[in-house]
Coordinates of C-alpha atoms and ligand atoms in Angstrom, one line a residue:
Chain A
M24 CA 5.8 39.7 1.1
S25 CA 9.5 39.3 1.7
R26 CA 11.0 35.9 1.8
T27 CA 13.5 35.1 4.5
K28 CA 12.8 31.4 4.7
G29 CA 13.6 28.4 2.6
L30 CA 17.4 28.6 2.6
V31 CA 19.0 25.2 2.0
E32 CA 22.7 24.7 2.7
I33 CA 24.4 21.5 1.9
D34 CA 28.0 21.7 3.1
H35 CA 30.8 19.3 2.2
F36 CA 28.2 16.6 2.3
G37 CA 29.2 12.9 2.0
L38 CA 27.3 9.7 2.6
D39 CA 28.5 6.1 2.7
Y40 CA 26.0 3.2 2.6
I41 CA 27.0 0.3 4.8
S42 CA 25.9 -3.1 3.7
D43 CA 27.3 -6.4 4.8
G44 CA 29.8 -4.5 6.9
Q45 CA 31.1 -2.9 3.7
A46 CA 31.0 0.9 3.2
T47 CA 30.2 2.2 -0.2
E48 CA 30.8 5.8 -0.9
A49 CA 27.7 7.1 -2.6
V50 CA 28.3 10.9 -2.4
D51 CA 31.4 12.8 -1.6
D52 CA 32.1 16.4 -0.7
V53 CA 29.1 18.0 -2.3
S54 CA 28.2 21.6 -1.5
I55 CA 24.9 22.9 -2.8
S56 CA 22.7 25.8 -1.8
V57 CA 19.2 26.9 -2.6
R58 CA 18.4 30.5 -1.8
P59 CA 15.0 31.4 -0.5
G60 CA 12.5 31.2 -3.4
E61 CA 15.0 29.8 -5.8
F62 CA 14.4 26.8 -8.2
V63 CA 17.5 24.6 -8.3
S64 CA 17.9 21.3 -10.2
I65 CA 20.4 18.5 -9.8
V66 CA 21.2 16.4 -12.9
G67 CA 23.6 13.6 -13.2
P68 CA 23.9 10.0 -14.4
S69 CA 21.8 7.3 -12.8
G70 CA 23.4 6.1 -9.5
C71 CA 25.4 9.2 -8.9
G72 CA 23.7 9.9 -5.6
K73 CA 20.9 12.4 -6.4
S74 CA 18.3 10.6 -4.4
T75 CA 20.8 10.1 -1.6
L76 CA 21.3 13.9 -1.4
L77 CA 17.6 14.7 -1.5
N78 CA 16.8 12.1 1.1
A79 CA 19.4 13.7 3.4
V80 CA 17.7 17.1 3.0
A81 CA 14.3 15.4 3.7
G82 CA 15.9 14.0 6.8
F83 CA 15.5 10.3 6.0
R84 CA 19.3 9.7 6.3
A85 CA 21.9 11.5 8.3
P86 CA 25.1 12.6 6.4
T87 CA 28.3 10.6 7.0
R88 CA 30.3 13.8 6.5
G89 CA 29.4 17.4 6.3
R90 CA 26.2 19.2 7.2
V91 CA 22.7 19.8 5.9
R92 CA 21.0 22.9 7.1
V93 CA 17.6 24.5 6.4
D94 CA 17.2 28.1 7.4
G95 CA 20.3 27.7 9.5
E96 CA 19.1 24.7 11.5
E97 CA 20.7 21.3 11.1
V98 CA 18.3 18.7 9.6
R99 CA 17.7 16.1 12.2
G100 CA 14.9 14.1 10.7
P101 CA 11.9 14.3 8.5
G102 CA 9.5 17.1 9.0
A103 CA 6.6 18.9 7.4
D104 CA 8.8 22.1 6.8
R105 CA 10.3 20.2 3.9
G106 CA 7.8 18.7 1.4
M107 CA 8.9 15.6 -0.4
V108 CA 7.6 14.3 -3.8
F109 CA 8.6 10.9 -4.9
Q110 CA 9.0 9.4 -8.4
Q111 CA 6.7 6.5 -7.6
Y112 CA 3.9 8.9 -6.5
S113 CA 3.6 7.1 -3.2
L114 CA 0.1 8.2 -2.5
F115 CA -1.8 6.3 0.2
P116 CA -3.9 3.9 -1.9
W117 CA -6.5 3.7 0.9
K118 CA -7.1 7.5 1.0
T119 CA -9.0 9.5 -1.5
V120 CA -7.4 12.4 -3.2
R121 CA -8.7 14.8 -0.6
Q122 CA -7.6 12.6 2.3
N123 CA -4.2 12.3 0.8
V124 CA -3.9 16.0 0.4
E125 CA -5.2 16.6 3.9
F126 CA -2.9 14.1 5.6
G127 CA -0.2 16.5 6.6
L128 CA -2.8 19.0 8.0
K129 CA -4.4 16.2 9.9
M130 CA -1.0 15.3 11.4
K131 CA -0.7 18.9 12.5
G132 CA -4.0 18.6 14.4
I133 CA -5.9 21.0 12.2
G134 CA -9.7 20.7 12.3
V135 CA -11.8 19.0 9.6
D136 CA -13.4 22.2 8.2
E137 CA -10.1 24.1 8.1
R138 CA -8.4 21.2 6.5
E139 CA -10.9 20.9 3.8
R140 CA -10.8 24.6 3.1
M141 CA -7.0 24.6 2.8
A142 CA -6.9 21.5 0.7
R143 CA -9.5 22.9 -1.7
T144 CA -7.3 25.9 -2.6
L145 CA -4.4 23.7 -3.5
L146 CA -6.5 21.2 -5.4
A147 CA -7.9 24.0 -7.5
L148 CA -4.3 25.2 -8.2
A149 CA -3.4 21.8 -9.5
G150 CA -6.6 21.4 -11.6
L151 CA -7.9 18.5 -9.4
I152 CA -11.3 19.8 -8.5
G153 CA -13.9 17.1 -9.3
F154 CA -11.5 14.3 -8.4
E155 CA -11.4 14.8 -4.6
D156 CA -13.3 11.7 -3.8
Q157 CA -11.4 9.4 -6.2
Y158 CA -9.0 6.8 -4.9
P159 CA -5.4 7.1 -6.4
D160 CA -5.8 3.8 -8.3
R161 CA -8.3 5.4 -10.6
L162 CA -6.1 8.3 -11.6
S163 CA -3.6 8.7 -14.5
G164 CA 0.1 9.1 -13.7
G165 CA 0.0 12.9 -14.3
M166 CA -2.9 13.3 -11.9
K167 CA -1.3 11.1 -9.3
Q168 CA 1.8 13.2 -9.3
R169 CA -0.3 16.4 -9.1
V170 CA -1.8 15.0 -6.0
G171 CA 1.7 14.1 -4.7
I172 CA 2.8 17.6 -5.2
V173 CA -0.2 19.2 -3.6
R174 CA 0.0 16.8 -0.7
A175 CA 3.6 17.9 0.0
L176 CA 2.6 21.5 -0.2
A177 CA -0.5 21.4 2.0
T178 CA 1.4 21.9 5.3
G179 CA 3.1 25.1 3.9
P180 CA 6.7 23.9 3.6
K181 CA 9.4 26.4 2.9
V182 CA 11.2 23.9 0.7
L183 CA 9.9 21.5 -1.8
L184 CA 12.0 18.5 -2.7
L185 CA 11.2 16.5 -5.8
D186 CA 13.0 13.3 -6.8
E187 CA 12.5 12.7 -10.6
P188 CA 8.8 13.4 -10.1
F189 CA 8.0 13.2 -13.8
G190 CA 10.3 10.4 -14.8
A191 CA 7.4 7.9 -15.3
L192 CA 5.2 10.2 -17.4
D193 CA 4.9 10.5 -21.1
A194 CA 6.5 13.5 -22.9
Q195 CA 3.3 15.5 -23.3
T196 CA 2.1 15.0 -19.8
R197 CA 5.5 15.9 -18.5
V198 CA 5.5 19.3 -20.3
I199 CA 2.1 20.1 -18.7
M200 CA 3.3 19.0 -15.3
Q201 CA 6.4 21.3 -15.7
Q202 CA 4.1 24.2 -16.4
I203 CA 1.9 23.4 -13.4
L204 CA 4.9 23.1 -11.2
T205 CA 6.3 26.4 -12.4
N206 CA 2.9 28.0 -11.7
I207 CA 2.7 26.6 -8.2
W208 CA 6.2 27.6 -7.4
Q209 CA 5.7 31.2 -8.5
R210 CA 2.4 31.4 -6.7
L211 CA 3.7 30.0 -3.4
R212 CA 7.2 31.5 -3.7
L213 CA 9.0 28.6 -2.0
S214 CA 12.4 27.1 -2.6
V215 CA 12.6 24.1 -4.8
L216 CA 15.3 21.4 -5.1
F217 CA 14.5 19.3 -8.1
V218 CA 16.3 16.1 -9.1
T219 CA 16.1 14.9 -12.7
H220 CA 18.1 13.2 -15.4
D221 CA 16.3 15.2 -18.1
I222 CA 18.4 18.1 -19.2
D223 CA 15.6 19.9 -21.0
E224 CA 13.5 19.7 -17.9
A225 CA 16.2 21.0 -15.7
I226 CA 16.8 24.0 -18.0
F227 CA 13.2 24.8 -18.5
L228 CA 12.4 24.8 -14.8
S229 CA 15.4 26.1 -13.0
D230 CA 17.2 29.2 -11.9
R231 CA 20.3 27.2 -11.4
V232 CA 21.4 23.7 -12.4
Y233 CA 24.1 21.5 -10.6
V234 CA 25.7 18.7 -12.5
M235 CA 27.0 15.7 -10.6
T236 CA 29.7 13.2 -11.5
A237 CA 29.3 9.5 -11.6
R238 CA 29.9 7.5 -8.4
P239 CA 30.9 8.6 -6.0
G240 CA 28.8 11.6 -6.7
R241 CA 30.7 14.9 -6.6
L242 CA 29.8 18.3 -8.1
K243 CA 31.0 18.7 -11.6
A244 CA 29.6 22.0 -12.6
E245 CA 27.1 24.6 -11.8
F246 CA 25.1 26.7 -14.3
A247 CA 22.9 29.7 -13.9
V248 CA 19.9 29.6 -16.2
T249 CA 19.3 33.3 -17.1
L250 CA 16.6 32.6 -19.7
P251 CA 13.8 35.0 -19.1
R252 CA 10.5 33.9 -17.6
P253 CA 7.9 33.1 -18.5
R254 CA 9.5 30.3 -20.4
D255 CA 7.5 28.8 -23.3
P256 CA 7.9 25.0 -23.9
D257 CA 8.1 25.9 -27.6
G258 CA 11.0 28.2 -26.8
M259 CA 13.3 25.2 -26.4
Q260 CA 14.4 25.8 -29.9
E261 CA 15.9 29.2 -29.2
P262 CA 19.7 29.7 -29.4
G263 CA 20.1 30.5 -25.7
F264 CA 18.4 27.4 -24.7
L265 CA 20.2 25.2 -27.2
A266 CA 23.6 26.5 -26.3
L267 CA 23.0 25.7 -22.6
R268 CA 21.6 22.4 -23.5
R269 CA 24.6 21.4 -25.6
E270 CA 27.0 22.3 -22.9
L271 CA 25.1 20.4 -20.2
A272 CA 24.6 17.4 -22.4
G273 CA 28.3 17.3 -23.1
L274 CA 29.1 17.2 -19.4
I275 CA 26.6 14.5 -18.6
R276 CA 27.7 12.3 -21.5
E277 CA 31.2 12.6 -20.3
E278 CA 30.1 11.4 -16.9
S279 CA 28.0 8.6 -18.2
L280 CA 30.9 7.4 -20.3
R281 CA 33.1 7.6 -17.3
A282 CA 30.6 5.6 -15.2
M283 CA 30.5 3.0 -17.9
G284 CA 34.2 3.0 -18.4
G285 CA 34.5 2.1 -14.7
E286 CA 32.0 -0.7 -15.1
L287 CA 33.6 -2.0 -18.3
A288 CA 36.9 -2.1 -16.6
G289 CA 35.3 -4.4 -14.2
G290 CA 35.3 -7.1 -16.9
L291 CA 33.2 -8.5 -19.7
D292 CA 30.5 -9.7 -17.2
G293 CA 29.6 -6.1 -16.7
L294 CA 29.2 -5.5 -20.4
D295 CA 26.9 -8.5 -20.8
V296 CA 24.7 -7.3 -18.1
M297 CA 24.5 -3.8 -19.5
L298 CA 23.8 -5.0 -23.0
G299 CA 21.4 -7.5 -21.7
D300 CA 19.0 -5.0 -20.2
G301 CA 19.6 -2.4 -22.8
S302 CA 21.0 0.2 -20.3
L303 CA 23.9 0.9 -22.7
A304 CA 21.5 2.7 -25.0
D305 CA 19.9 4.5 -22.1
V306 CA 23.2 5.9 -20.9
L307 CA 24.2 7.1 -24.3
Chain B
M10 CA 5.4 41.9 -7.7
D11 CA 4.9 40.6 -11.2
L12 CA 4.2 37.1 -12.1
P13 CA 5.4 36.5 -15.6
M14 CA 3.7 33.2 -16.0
P15 CA -0.1 33.0 -16.5
T16 CA -1.4 32.6 -13.0
E17 CA -4.3 30.5 -13.9
P18 CA -3.7 26.8 -13.6
A19 CA -3.9 24.9 -16.9
P20 CA -7.6 24.4 -17.6
L21 CA -8.8 20.9 -17.1
S22 CA -9.5 20.5 -20.8
T23 CA -5.8 20.7 -21.6
L24 CA -4.9 18.2 -19.1
P25 CA -4.4 14.5 -19.9
R26 CA -7.5 12.5 -19.7
S27 CA -6.5 9.0 -19.5
V28 CA -9.2 8.5 -16.9
P29 CA -12.9 8.8 -17.7
A30 CA -13.6 11.8 -15.5
P31 CA -17.0 11.9 -13.8
R32 CA -17.6 15.2 -12.0
R33 CA -18.4 13.3 -8.9
A34 CA -16.8 10.1 -8.0
A35 CA -19.2 7.5 -9.2
P36 CA -19.6 4.5 -6.9
A37 CA -17.7 1.5 -8.1
R38 CA -19.7 0.0 -10.9
R39 CA -20.1 -3.7 -10.7
V40 CA -20.1 -5.0 -14.3
R41 CA -23.0 -7.3 -14.7
T42 CA -22.4 -10.2 -17.0
P43 CA -25.0 -9.7 -19.6
G44 CA -27.9 -12.1 -20.2
W45 CA -27.0 -15.5 -21.6
P46 CA -23.6 -16.3 -20.1
R47 CA -24.9 -15.5 -16.6
L48 CA -28.0 -17.6 -17.1
R49 CA -25.9 -20.4 -18.5
A50 CA -23.7 -20.3 -15.4
V51 CA -26.7 -20.6 -13.1
L52 CA -28.2 -23.4 -15.2
L53 CA -25.0 -25.5 -15.3
G54 CA -24.4 -25.0 -11.6
T55 CA -28.0 -26.1 -10.8
L56 CA -27.6 -29.0 -13.1
S57 CA -24.6 -30.5 -11.5
I58 CA -26.1 -30.1 -8.0
A59 CA -29.3 -31.8 -9.2
I60 CA -27.4 -34.7 -10.7
F61 CA -25.4 -35.1 -7.5
L62 CA -28.5 -35.2 -5.4
A63 CA -30.3 -37.5 -7.8
L64 CA -27.4 -40.1 -7.9
W65 CA -27.2 -40.0 -4.1
Q66 CA -31.0 -40.5 -3.8
A67 CA -30.8 -43.4 -6.2
A68 CA -27.9 -45.0 -4.4
S69 CA -29.6 -44.8 -1.1
A70 CA -33.0 -45.9 -2.4
T71 CA -31.5 -49.0 -4.0
H72 CA -29.2 -49.6 -1.0
L73 CA -26.3 -49.7 -3.4
D74 CA -23.6 -51.9 -2.0
F75 CA -20.6 -52.2 -4.4
F76 CA -17.4 -51.5 -2.5
L77 CA -19.1 -48.3 -1.1
S78 CA -22.0 -49.2 1.1
F79 CA -25.1 -46.9 0.9
D80 CA -27.0 -49.3 3.1
N81 CA -27.1 -47.0 6.1
I82 CA -26.7 -43.7 4.2
P83 CA -30.0 -41.6 4.4
A84 CA -31.4 -40.3 1.1
P85 CA -31.6 -36.6 0.6
S86 CA -35.4 -36.9 0.9
D87 CA -35.0 -38.5 4.3
V88 CA -32.8 -35.6 5.4
A89 CA -35.2 -33.1 4.1
V90 CA -38.1 -34.7 6.0
R91 CA -36.0 -34.8 9.2
A92 CA -34.9 -31.2 8.7
M93 CA -38.6 -30.1 8.6
A94 CA -39.2 -31.9 11.8
I95 CA -36.3 -30.7 14.0
V96 CA -34.6 -27.6 12.5
L97 CA -36.7 -25.2 14.6
S98 CA -36.8 -27.3 17.7
P99 CA -35.2 -25.7 20.8
A100 CA -32.6 -28.4 21.1
F101 CA -31.3 -28.1 17.6
V102 CA -31.4 -24.3 17.6
G103 CA -29.6 -24.4 21.0
D104 CA -26.8 -26.5 19.5
V105 CA -26.4 -24.1 16.6
I106 CA -26.3 -21.1 18.9
T107 CA -23.8 -22.9 21.3
S108 CA -21.4 -23.6 18.4
C109 CA -21.7 -20.1 17.0
E110 CA -20.9 -18.6 20.4
R111 CA -17.9 -20.8 20.8
V112 CA -16.6 -20.0 17.3
Y113 CA -17.3 -16.2 17.4
F114 CA -15.9 -15.8 20.9
G115 CA -12.7 -17.7 20.2
F116 CA -12.4 -16.0 16.8
A117 CA -12.9 -12.5 18.3
I118 CA -10.2 -13.0 20.9
A119 CA -7.9 -14.5 18.3
A120 CA -8.5 -11.4 16.1
L121 CA -8.1 -8.9 18.9
L122 CA -4.7 -10.5 19.9
A123 CA -3.3 -11.6 16.5
V124 CA -3.8 -8.4 14.6
P125 CA -2.0 -6.0 17.0
T126 CA 0.7 -8.7 17.6
G127 CA 1.2 -9.1 13.8
L128 CA 1.4 -5.3 13.4
V129 CA 3.9 -4.9 16.1
I130 CA 6.2 -7.8 15.1
G131 CA 6.0 -6.7 11.5
R132 CA 7.1 -3.2 12.5
Y133 CA 9.7 -3.9 15.2
K134 CA 12.5 -6.3 14.6
V135 CA 13.1 -6.7 18.3
A136 CA 9.4 -7.8 18.8
H137 CA 9.8 -10.2 15.9
E138 CA 12.9 -11.7 17.4
L139 CA 11.2 -12.1 20.7
I140 CA 7.8 -13.4 19.7
F141 CA 8.1 -15.1 16.3
P142 CA 10.1 -18.1 17.4
L143 CA 7.5 -19.0 20.0
C144 CA 4.8 -18.7 17.4
E145 CA 6.7 -21.0 15.0
L146 CA 7.1 -23.5 17.8
L147 CA 3.4 -23.6 18.6
R148 CA 2.0 -23.2 15.1
P149 CA 2.6 -26.7 13.7
V150 CA 0.5 -28.3 16.5
P151 CA -3.0 -28.5 15.1
A152 CA -5.6 -27.0 17.4
I153 CA -7.3 -30.4 17.8
A154 CA -4.2 -31.9 19.3
W155 CA -4.8 -29.4 22.2
V156 CA -8.1 -31.0 23.2
P157 CA -6.8 -33.1 26.1
I158 CA -4.6 -30.3 27.5
S159 CA -7.3 -27.8 27.0
I160 CA -9.8 -30.0 29.0
M161 CA -7.3 -30.1 31.9
L162 CA -6.5 -26.5 31.6
W163 CA -9.9 -24.8 31.7
P164 CA -12.6 -25.1 34.3
T165 CA -15.5 -26.0 31.9
D166 CA -16.3 -27.6 28.6
W167 CA -17.3 -24.2 27.1
E168 CA -14.0 -22.5 27.9
S169 CA -11.9 -25.4 26.7
I170 CA -13.7 -25.5 23.3
V171 CA -13.5 -21.7 22.9
F172 CA -9.7 -22.1 23.6
I173 CA -9.4 -24.7 20.8
T174 CA -11.2 -22.4 18.4
F175 CA -9.0 -19.5 19.5
L176 CA -5.8 -21.5 18.8
G177 CA -7.1 -22.5 15.4
A178 CA -8.0 -19.0 14.3
F179 CA -5.0 -17.2 15.9
F180 CA -2.1 -18.3 13.7
P181 CA -3.6 -17.7 10.3
I182 CA -4.6 -14.2 11.4
L183 CA -1.2 -13.5 12.9
L184 CA 0.8 -14.7 9.9
N185 CA -1.4 -12.8 7.4
T186 CA -1.2 -9.6 9.4
L187 CA 2.6 -9.9 9.6
Y188 CA 2.8 -10.6 5.9
G189 CA 0.6 -7.6 5.2
V190 CA 2.9 -5.3 7.2
Q191 CA 6.0 -6.6 5.6
R192 CA 4.8 -5.9 2.1
I193 CA 3.8 -2.3 2.7
D194 CA 5.9 -0.1 0.4
P195 CA 8.5 1.6 2.7
V196 CA 8.2 4.8 0.6
L197 CA 4.7 5.2 2.0
V198 CA 6.2 5.3 5.5
L199 CA 8.8 7.8 4.4
A200 CA 6.0 9.9 2.9
A201 CA 4.0 9.8 6.1
R202 CA 7.0 10.8 8.2
S203 CA 7.9 13.7 6.0
L204 CA 4.3 14.9 6.4
G205 CA 4.8 15.0 10.1
A206 CA 3.3 11.7 11.2
S207 CA 4.2 10.4 14.6
E208 CA 4.9 6.8 15.3
G209 CA 1.4 6.2 16.5
A210 CA -0.1 7.9 13.5
I211 CA 2.0 5.8 11.2
F212 CA 0.5 2.7 12.8
R213 CA -3.0 4.0 12.4
E214 CA -2.7 5.7 9.0
V215 CA -0.2 3.5 7.2
Y216 CA 0.5 0.0 8.7
L217 CA -3.1 -0.8 9.7
P218 CA -4.8 0.2 6.4
G219 CA -1.9 -1.0 4.4
A220 CA -2.1 -4.5 6.0
L221 CA -5.9 -4.6 5.9
P222 CA -6.3 -6.7 2.7
A223 CA -3.9 -9.3 4.1
I224 CA -5.6 -9.1 7.6
F225 CA -9.0 -9.8 6.0
A226 CA -7.5 -12.7 4.1
G227 CA -6.2 -14.0 7.4
L228 CA -9.6 -13.5 9.1
A229 CA -11.4 -15.5 6.4
V230 CA -8.9 -18.4 6.8
G231 CA -9.0 -18.0 10.6
M232 CA -12.8 -18.3 10.6
G233 CA -12.6 -21.4 8.5
V234 CA -10.1 -23.0 10.8
G235 CA -12.2 -21.9 13.7
W236 CA -15.2 -23.9 12.5
V237 CA -13.0 -26.9 11.8
S238 CA -11.7 -26.7 15.3
V239 CA -15.0 -26.2 17.1
I240 CA -16.7 -29.1 15.3
A241 CA -13.8 -31.5 16.0
A242 CA -13.6 -30.4 19.6
E243 CA -17.3 -30.8 20.1
M244 CA -17.2 -34.3 18.5
I245 CA -14.4 -35.3 20.8
S246 CA -15.3 -33.7 24.1
G247 CA -18.5 -31.7 23.9
Q248 CA -21.8 -32.1 25.7
S249 CA -23.5 -29.7 23.3
G250 CA -23.1 -27.9 20.0
I251 CA -23.7 -28.9 16.4
G252 CA -20.5 -31.0 16.2
Y253 CA -21.7 -32.9 19.3
F254 CA -25.2 -33.2 17.7
T255 CA -23.7 -34.7 14.5
W256 CA -21.5 -37.2 16.4
Q257 CA -24.3 -38.1 18.8
A258 CA -26.6 -38.8 15.8
Y259 CA -24.1 -41.5 14.8
S260 CA -24.1 -43.0 18.3
L261 CA -27.9 -43.0 18.4
I262 CA -28.2 -44.4 14.9
Q263 CA -30.1 -41.3 13.8
Y264 CA -28.5 -41.3 10.4
S265 CA -30.5 -38.5 8.8
D266 CA -29.4 -36.3 11.7
I267 CA -25.7 -36.8 10.7
V268 CA -26.3 -35.4 7.3
L269 CA -28.5 -32.6 8.7
G270 CA -25.6 -31.7 11.1
M271 CA -23.2 -31.7 8.2
V272 CA -25.4 -29.4 6.1
A273 CA -25.9 -27.1 9.1
I274 CA -22.1 -26.9 9.6
G275 CA -21.5 -26.1 6.0
L276 CA -24.1 -23.4 6.0
L277 CA -22.8 -21.8 9.1
G278 CA -19.3 -21.7 7.7
L279 CA -20.6 -20.2 4.5
V280 CA -22.5 -17.5 6.3
S281 CA -19.5 -16.7 8.5
S282 CA -17.1 -16.2 5.6
A283 CA -19.8 -14.1 3.8
I284 CA -20.0 -11.9 6.9
I285 CA -16.2 -11.4 6.9
R286 CA -16.1 -10.7 3.2
G287 CA -18.9 -8.1 3.6
I288 CA -17.2 -6.3 6.5
G289 CA -13.9 -6.4 4.5
R290 CA -15.5 -4.8 1.5
A291 CA -17.0 -2.1 3.7
A292 CA -13.7 -1.5 5.5
M293 CA -11.7 -1.3 2.3
P294 CA -13.6 0.9 -0.2
W295 CA -10.5 1.6 -2.2
L296 CA -10.2 -1.9 -3.5
P297 CA -11.7 -2.6 -6.8
A298 CA -15.0 -4.5 -6.6
L299 CA -14.5 -8.2 -7.3
Ligands
ADP411 N1 20.0 1.8 0.7 C1 21.2 1.7 0.0 N2 22.1 0.8 0.4 C2 23.3 0.7 -0.3 N3 23.6 1.4 -1.4 C3 22.7 2.3 -1.8 C4 21.4 2.5 -1.1 N4 20.7 3.4 -1.8 C5 21.5 3.8 -2.8 N5 22.7 3.1 -2.9 C6 23.8 3.3 -3.8 O1 24.2 4.6 -3.7 C7 24.4 5.2 -5.0 C8 23.6 6.4 -5.2 O2 22.2 6.0 -5.3 P1 21.1 7.1 -5.6 O3 21.2 8.2 -4.6 O4 19.8 6.4 -5.5 O5 21.4 7.6 -7.0 P2 20.5 8.4 -8.1 O6 19.3 8.8 -7.4 O7 21.4 9.5 -8.6 O8 20.2 7.4 -9.2 C9 24.1 4.1 -6.0 O9 25.3 3.5 -6.5 C10 23.3 3.1 -5.2 O10 23.5 1.8 -5.7
MG412 MG1 17.3 8.4 -7.8

């Protein structure tokens, strides 16, 4: 099977948020591409515009400057050709696991039997057999996010967009989820654009990693991750991995400090706030 | 093509198990309070009711007259005797049915109008700007205050009382529906749109079910206000119905019938809200059992 679909081109992208008649520049002049079948991550300090970028590819927001194209066509709104996975799971609480997964197929007008058959394959792939009739409330975080991923995949998108999907999970669950995602990606051979603030996660999963600067978000660096696959979670101690990790961590720390410097320059009030909710430690 | 990773998904046993995992979804288990605490609750509840009735019986039997006058107040035993005599009579049953008709009819129209209106003004800012101020203008006027206007407005007694009931039920249902829509997580709407949902599908699949818990809260309140309104309207202007029966009993010096009417009204309200709760539970199986 040759892949010709799933090309994402983000071209000199910029986005300003307008609130109270005041424009805030969230992202400026970012150019990113995802080749068909490629796994690409974006890392950067919190608030640098990662979600903004992903939402533009999903079609939730139009760019202020530049262009976003998928397979050569300008993104004009949300659509099932791009699957979206949110950090807060965002499963429909009133639908069972099966109904959540079948939602996109139902919207496509696919019949009940066919829907069930297609959903079943994906549920099996994510280890969710036996939980089809549960409501999301009764599931653990890891299971909810597996449902979220499978739901986004059910309509057969060419591109999967994930916005810090494992950010709320504990470390062990996260490693398992990363393996499941790698599995699914390799099976379905789709393009993935993955947002995270976890450097290890980005390296472990990706073919390429983009680093963004603090606000307004711009591109700071781009890395190819040439580590061979399959990648073993225990292999994170190997020299190749560690060297890459050190380099990426250095860049991100620089950006975080820059972001903080900007805020500190704003006066001591800023410092109080940051120390107050402990985010200083988070940033470092 | 070679797939370097193991192609089997991680076996279930290696996956996190923070949820007790039945192979098939077990129906929601209602946890029964075991033995004694439950029995105690029943006994204490019965005890306070029994004491209440006993004090009332004593006060009436002795024609207690100390600031409060029990001189004309029928004893519970009188009410019970009277209930045996007339509860199954065609006249009494007819009054009950008439009131039920008025409440359920007015309530049904209120629900059919208020729920869609609430969904639409919760969803569209323009609709909110158009309709909400009118609602805020009309809402503070209690349904009962509409009685004279309603009598003039509608051809018959029946319709004007149904209208009063409708007014009483409409606003709680509307406001709760609106609130239910407004507190839906916007990310769920984004998720639906990115899965290809049309505007109509978003209404059906996201706004309606998402607002359902608030809608049922509104229906329960609306039903309560509906009963208040119908009884008051019947007392003021009715020629029939359980509210009319109760007021008429006062005029006719049938004091036992007053209490009988009150008990009937209470029971009818109780049954009505139980019906709404039952429908609500059936319509929202995802909510944890209370
Ligand atoms: N709806 C919005 N209105 C105004 N500003 C926003 C909005 N969403 C995000 N922002 C701002 O844009 C910047 C980038 O946000 P976001 O894309 O969420 O960053 P990230 O996902 O990297 O944490 C932040 O400074 C944030 O405060
Ligand atoms: Mg974000």
